Amino acid sequence: QKEVEQNSGPLSVPEGAIASLNCTYSDRVSQSFFWYRQYSGKSPELIMSIYSNGDKEDGRFTAQLNKASQYVSLLIRDSQPSDSATYLCAVASSGTYKYIFGTGTRLKVLA
Amino acid sequence: KAGVTQTPRYLIKTRGQQVTLSCSPISGHRSVSWYQQTPGQGLQFLFEYFSETQRNKGNFPGRFSGRQFSNSRSEMNVSTLELGDSALYLCASSTTGGQGQDGYTFGSGTRLTVV
């Protein structure tokens, strides 16, 4: 079992729809969770971070965390073609000084 | 505020050679982490440095090494290059190195091709 799992996609959604990206993790003591966006040929950029159970909203993005189910998700509302990218989920545990990344979900927003 | 600077951007080396990659973190960030990214494996953790001390190392052979200087700049070295070392090497800068809530800021990466 991989430590952080994501569906590789591609996930195709029409412009204006809600894109839902999911991530599961295996280490129960994980404390910090991050979503990164990576455009083709570019480096990852931080979109959202979440540490407590529940929802966290930032503009069109909402991160959701459920530690009991070891599940974190990212919702993108009003998806735009410019949102087309690979979305990476990262998990950090206290004292390890590293993130563990999923392999990413490729999102395609169709105009 | 200047971002994370990685040099060089692109590198082509021959099998058996060695290579040194450089990373200058965001001013004030004392943690530098290195990751290898390949299409098949995704982002794999190499090592993390904080105030010149390596606090964690990933599952890579001893050919991969790194160091951090007193000004927080970091270098990683790969000796005896193999074809499988071809990858994008990413440096990440942060205040705490994967602790707490600050998140990483990545550099643009160094694309290494071994032929």
mmCIF file of C-alpha atoms in Angstrom:
data_model
loop_
_atom_site.group_PDB
_atom_site.id
_atom_site.type_symbol
_atom_site.label_atom_id
_atom_site.label_comp_id
_atom_site.label_asym_id
_atom_site.label_seq_id
_atom_site.Cartn_x
_atom_site.Cartn_y
_atom_site.Cartn_z
ATOM 1 C CA GLN A 1 0.000 0.000 0.000
ATOM 2 C CA LYS A 2 1.345 3.389 -0.965
ATOM 3 C CA GLU A 3 1.682 5.931 1.814
ATOM 4 C CA VAL A 4 -0.280 8.590 -0.080
ATOM 5 C CA GLU A 5 -2.634 7.514 -2.840
ATOM 6 C CA GLN A 6 -4.307 9.531 -5.544
ATOM 7 C CA ASN A 7 -6.180 8.541 -8.656
ATOM 8 C CA SER A 8 -3.892 9.408 -11.562
ATOM 9 C CA GLY A 9 -6.753 10.488 -13.815
ATOM 10 C CA PRO A 10 -7.164 12.238 -16.072
ATOM 11 C CA LEU A 11 -10.207 13.744 -14.440
ATOM 12 C CA SER A 12 -12.127 15.660 -17.073
ATOM 13 C CA VAL A 13 -14.722 18.249 -16.076
ATOM 14 C CA PRO A 14 -16.531 20.896 -18.148
ATOM 15 C CA GLU A 15 -15.762 24.545 -17.612
ATOM 16 C CA GLY A 16 -17.786 25.966 -14.719
ATOM 17 C CA ALA A 17 -18.261 22.604 -12.988
ATOM 18 C CA ILE A 18 -16.891 21.474 -9.627
ATOM 19 C CA ALA A 19 -13.766 19.334 -9.760
ATOM 20 C CA SER A 20 -13.293 16.934 -6.856
ATOM 21 C CA LEU A 21 -9.821 15.552 -6.195
ATOM 22 C CA ASN A 22 -9.227 12.885 -3.571
ATOM 23 C CA CYS A 23 -6.292 11.606 -1.555
ATOM 24 C CA THR A 24 -5.919 8.885 1.069
ATOM 25 C CA TYR A 25 -2.969 8.373 3.391
ATOM 26 C CA SER A 26 -1.803 5.473 5.506
ATOM 27 C CA ASP A 27 0.036 7.056 8.459
ATOM 28 C CA ARG A 28 -2.461 7.791 11.222
ATOM 29 C CA VAL A 29 -0.111 10.227 12.958
ATOM 30 C CA SER A 30 0.039 12.525 9.917
ATOM 31 C CA GLN A 31 -0.638 16.077 10.998
ATOM 32 C CA SER A 32 -0.310 18.462 8.072
ATOM 33 C CA PHE A 33 -1.836 18.145 4.632
ATOM 34 C CA PHE A 34 -1.117 20.160 1.534
ATOM 35 C CA TRP A 35 -2.369 20.479 -2.015
ATOM 36 C CA TYR A 36 0.043 21.541 -4.738
ATOM 37 C CA ARG A 37 -0.690 22.353 -8.368
ATOM 38 C CA GLN A 38 1.887 21.542 -11.017
ATOM 39 C CA TYR A 39 1.582 22.727 -14.578
ATOM 40 C CA SER A 40 3.371 20.728 -17.238
ATOM 41 C CA GLY A 41 7.062 21.598 -17.258
ATOM 42 C CA LYS A 42 6.799 23.707 -14.109
ATOM 43 C CA SER A 43 7.483 23.128 -10.429
ATOM 44 C CA PRO A 44 4.738 22.514 -7.847
ATOM 45 C CA GLU A 45 3.063 25.516 -6.238
ATOM 46 C CA LEU A 46 1.176 25.461 -2.944
ATOM 47 C CA ILE A 47 -2.587 25.939 -3.208
ATOM 48 C CA MET A 48 -3.983 24.945 0.169
ATOM 49 C CA SER A 49 -2.949 23.567 3.520
ATOM 50 C CA ILE A 50 -5.202 21.989 6.144
ATOM 51 C CA TYR A 51 -4.535 20.638 9.640
ATOM 52 C CA SER A 52 -7.894 20.238 11.353
ATOM 53 C CA ASN A 53 -10.846 18.049 10.498
ATOM 54 C CA GLY A 54 -13.468 19.774 8.406
ATOM 55 C CA ASP A 55 -13.431 22.228 5.544
ATOM 56 C CA LYS A 56 -11.130 25.109 4.732
ATOM 57 C CA GLU A 57 -12.062 27.511 1.967
ATOM 58 C CA ASP A 58 -9.859 29.869 -0.038
ATOM 59 C CA GLY A 59 -11.515 31.500 -3.017
ATOM 60 C CA ARG A 60 -12.635 28.816 -5.456
ATOM 61 C CA PHE A 61 -10.749 26.120 -3.538
ATOM 62 C CA THR A 62 -12.012 24.080 -0.585
ATOM 63 C CA ALA A 63 -9.879 21.514 1.209
ATOM 64 C CA GLN A 64 -11.603 18.851 3.268
ATOM 65 C CA LEU A 65 -9.947 16.680 5.905
ATOM 66 C CA ASN A 66 -11.253 13.585 7.670
ATOM 67 C CA LYS A 67 -8.546 12.130 9.891
ATOM 68 C CA ALA A 68 -10.703 9.222 11.058
ATOM 69 C CA SER A 69 -11.066 8.051 7.451
ATOM 70 C CA GLN A 70 -7.507 9.168 6.558
ATOM 71 C CA TYR A 71 -8.886 11.120 3.653
ATOM 72 C CA VAL A 72 -8.245 14.596 2.296
ATOM 73 C CA SER A 73 -9.875 16.180 -0.726
ATOM 74 C CA LEU A 74 -9.740 19.338 -2.798
ATOM 75 C CA LEU A 75 -12.785 20.883 -4.435
ATOM 76 C CA ILE A 76 -12.377 23.431 -7.209
ATOM 77 C CA ARG A 77 -15.544 25.407 -7.889
ATOM 78 C CA ASP A 78 -16.276 27.117 -11.210
ATOM 79 C CA SER A 79 -13.411 25.200 -12.863
ATOM 80 C CA GLN A 80 -11.545 27.079 -15.569
ATOM 81 C CA PRO A 81 -9.365 25.753 -18.423
ATOM 82 C CA SER A 82 -6.442 27.413 -16.602
ATOM 83 C CA ASP A 83 -7.009 24.974 -13.727
ATOM 84 C CA SER A 84 -5.886 22.130 -16.003
ATOM 85 C CA ALA A 85 -2.803 20.754 -14.274
ATOM 86 C CA THR A 86 -1.621 17.910 -12.064
ATOM 87 C CA TYR A 87 -2.686 18.222 -8.431
ATOM 88 C CA LEU A 88 -0.392 16.721 -5.827
ATOM 89 C CA CYS A 89 -1.429 15.769 -2.327
ATOM 90 C CA ALA A 90 1.307 15.954 0.340
ATOM 91 C CA VAL A 91 1.277 14.679 3.897
ATOM 92 C CA ALA A 92 3.638 15.538 6.742
ATOM 93 C CA SER A 93 4.128 13.922 10.128
ATOM 94 C CA SER A 94 5.658 15.651 13.120
ATOM 95 C CA GLY A 95 9.359 15.021 13.562
ATOM 96 C CA THR A 96 10.006 13.502 10.131
ATOM 97 C CA TYR A 97 11.014 16.763 8.414
ATOM 98 C CA LYS A 98 9.634 15.623 5.077
ATOM 99 C CA TYR A 99 6.485 15.530 3.002
ATOM 100 C CA ILE A 100 5.235 12.383 1.372
ATOM 101 C CA PHE A 101 3.640 13.134 -1.970
ATOM 102 C CA GLY A 102 1.040 11.253 -3.911
ATOM 103 C CA THR A 103 1.740 10.720 -7.597
ATOM 104 C CA GLY A 104 -0.867 13.314 -8.501
ATOM 105 C CA THR A 105 -4.179 13.564 -10.314
ATOM 106 C CA ARG A 106 -4.221 15.132 -13.756
ATOM 107 C CA LEU A 107 -7.168 17.479 -14.152
ATOM 108 C CA LYS A 108 -8.481 18.580 -17.538
ATOM 109 C CA VAL A 109 -11.062 21.355 -17.661
ATOM 110 C CA LEU A 110 -12.849 21.342 -20.998
ATOM 111 C CA ALA A 111 -13.855 24.683 -22.509
ATOM 112 C CA LYS B 1 10.872 38.846 -2.065
ATOM 113 C CA ALA B 2 13.110 36.617 -4.129
ATOM 114 C CA GLY B 3 11.974 33.031 -4.584
ATOM 115 C CA VAL B 4 13.925 29.808 -4.456
ATOM 116 C CA THR B 5 16.763 29.791 -6.957
ATOM 117 C CA GLN B 6 18.098 26.578 -8.414
ATOM 118 C CA THR B 7 21.059 26.340 -10.741
ATOM 119 C CA PRO B 8 21.630 25.143 -13.326
ATOM 120 C CA ARG B 9 18.200 24.723 -14.951
ATOM 121 C CA TYR B 10 19.329 22.023 -17.350
ATOM 122 C CA LEU B 11 22.221 19.618 -17.278
ATOM 123 C CA ILE B 12 23.359 16.810 -19.568
ATOM 124 C CA LYS B 13 25.936 14.428 -18.168
ATOM 125 C CA THR B 14 27.484 11.126 -19.179
ATOM 126 C CA ARG B 15 27.176 7.927 -17.185
ATOM 127 C CA GLY B 16 29.872 7.690 -14.542
ATOM 128 C CA GLN B 17 30.315 11.436 -14.167
ATOM 129 C CA GLN B 18 29.328 13.408 -11.090
ATOM 130 C CA VAL B 19 27.131 16.467 -10.792
ATOM 131 C CA THR B 20 26.520 19.230 -8.251
ATOM 132 C CA LEU B 21 23.229 21.103 -8.056
ATOM 133 C CA SER B 22 22.723 24.329 -6.139
ATOM 134 C CA CYS B 23 19.776 25.836 -4.283
ATOM 135 C CA SER B 24 19.384 29.243 -2.653
ATOM 136 C CA PRO B 25 16.311 29.352 -0.407
ATOM 137 C CA ILE B 26 14.017 32.265 0.290
ATOM 138 C CA SER B 27 15.693 34.795 2.550
ATOM 139 C CA GLY B 28 15.048 33.863 6.174
ATOM 140 C CA HIS B 29 14.215 30.228 5.429
ATOM 141 C CA ARG B 30 16.624 27.923 7.198
ATOM 142 C CA SER B 31 15.271 24.629 5.862
ATOM 143 C CA VAL B 32 16.090 23.230 2.450
ATOM 144 C CA SER B 33 14.654 19.952 1.199
ATOM 145 C CA TRP B 34 15.517 18.094 -1.970
ATOM 146 C CA TYR B 35 13.206 15.896 -4.035
ATOM 147 C CA GLN B 36 13.643 13.824 -7.168
ATOM 148 C CA GLN B 37 10.703 13.809 -9.566
ATOM 149 C CA THR B 38 10.283 11.183 -12.277
ATOM 150 C CA PRO B 39 7.196 10.280 -14.316
ATOM 151 C CA GLY B 40 6.983 6.811 -12.816
ATOM 152 C CA GLN B 41 7.769 7.497 -9.147
ATOM 153 C CA GLY B 42 6.526 11.027 -8.626
ATOM 154 C CA LEU B 43 8.213 13.165 -5.993
ATOM 155 C CA GLN B 44 10.671 11.205 -3.865
ATOM 156 C CA PHE B 45 12.315 12.720 -0.795
ATOM 157 C CA LEU B 46 16.102 12.921 -0.890
ATOM 158 C CA PHE B 47 17.104 14.868 2.229
ATOM 159 C CA GLU B 48 16.372 17.857 4.417
ATOM 160 C CA TYR B 49 18.796 20.339 5.950
ATOM 161 C CA PHE B 50 18.206 22.864 8.689
ATOM 162 C CA SER B 51 20.939 25.174 9.926
ATOM 163 C CA GLU B 52 23.622 23.051 8.252
ATOM 164 C CA THR B 53 22.358 19.799 9.829
ATOM 165 C CA GLN B 54 20.819 16.950 7.893
ATOM 166 C CA ARG B 55 17.697 15.974 9.800
ATOM 167 C CA ASN B 56 16.334 13.312 7.480
ATOM 168 C CA LYS B 57 17.434 11.313 4.470
ATOM 169 C CA GLY B 58 15.366 9.334 1.995
ATOM 170 C CA ASN B 59 15.962 5.884 0.550
ATOM 171 C CA PHE B 60 18.572 6.766 -2.021
ATOM 172 C CA PRO B 61 22.007 5.206 -2.465
ATOM 173 C CA GLY B 62 25.072 6.822 -0.951
ATOM 174 C CA ARG B 63 25.915 8.299 -4.349
ATOM 175 C CA PHE B 64 23.433 11.019 -3.453
ATOM 176 C CA SER B 65 24.731 13.484 -0.913
ATOM 177 C CA GLY B 66 24.097 17.026 0.130
ATOM 178 C CA ARG B 67 25.173 19.815 2.382
ATOM 179 C CA GLN B 68 24.014 23.175 3.601
ATOM 180 C CA PHE B 69 26.108 26.246 4.190
ATOM 181 C CA SER B 70 25.880 28.844 6.937
ATOM 182 C CA ASN B 71 23.940 31.186 4.627
ATOM 183 C CA SER B 72 21.318 28.390 4.158
ATOM 184 C CA ARG B 73 22.309 27.746 0.543
ATOM 185 C CA SER B 74 22.402 24.057 -0.210
ATOM 186 C CA GLU B 75 24.068 21.786 -2.707
ATOM 187 C CA MET B 76 23.385 18.223 -3.643
ATOM 188 C CA ASN B 77 25.870 15.958 -5.347
ATOM 189 C CA VAL B 78 25.343 12.794 -7.330
ATOM 190 C CA SER B 79 28.424 10.731 -8.067
ATOM 191 C CA THR B 80 28.898 7.942 -10.586
ATOM 192 C CA LEU B 81 25.801 8.919 -12.517
ATOM 193 C CA GLU B 82 23.485 6.234 -13.855
ATOM 194 C CA LEU B 83 20.871 6.491 -16.595
ATOM 195 C CA GLY B 84 18.168 6.115 -13.948
ATOM 196 C CA ASP B 85 19.279 9.324 -12.270
ATOM 197 C CA SER B 86 17.729 11.297 -15.103
ATOM 198 C CA ALA B 87 15.013 13.328 -13.421
ATOM 199 C CA LEU B 88 13.843 16.744 -12.320
ATOM 200 C CA TYR B 89 15.537 17.654 -9.049
ATOM 201 C CA LEU B 90 13.522 20.063 -6.962
ATOM 202 C CA CYS B 91 14.647 22.121 -4.036
ATOM 203 C CA ALA B 92 12.066 23.270 -1.490
ATOM 204 C CA SER B 93 12.517 26.110 0.959
ATOM 205 C CA SER B 94 10.602 26.512 4.211
ATOM 206 C CA THR B 95 10.909 27.906 7.703
ATOM 207 C CA THR B 96 10.432 24.612 9.528
ATOM 208 C CA GLY B 97 11.153 21.850 7.003
ATOM 209 C CA GLY B 98 7.878 20.012 6.878
ATOM 210 C CA GLN B 99 6.719 20.860 10.370
ATOM 211 C CA GLY B 100 3.700 22.924 11.160
ATOM 212 C CA GLN B 101 1.785 24.935 8.692
ATOM 213 C CA ASP B 102 4.144 26.886 6.512
ATOM 214 C CA GLY B 103 4.402 24.617 3.482
ATOM 215 C CA TYR B 104 7.207 24.349 0.984
ATOM 216 C CA THR B 105 8.089 26.807 -1.750
ATOM 217 C CA PHE B 106 9.722 24.981 -4.628
ATOM 218 C CA GLY B 107 12.400 26.230 -6.934
ATOM 219 C CA SER B 108 12.118 25.835 -10.696
ATOM 220 C CA GLY B 109 14.144 22.654 -10.571
ATOM 221 C CA THR B 110 17.168 21.269 -12.342
ATOM 222 C CA ARG B 111 16.441 18.912 -15.221
ATOM 223 C CA LEU B 112 19.242 16.336 -15.270
ATOM 224 C CA THR B 113 19.671 14.065 -18.259
ATOM 225 C CA VAL B 114 22.213 11.254 -18.078
ATOM 226 C CA VAL B 115 23.302 9.798 -21.412
#
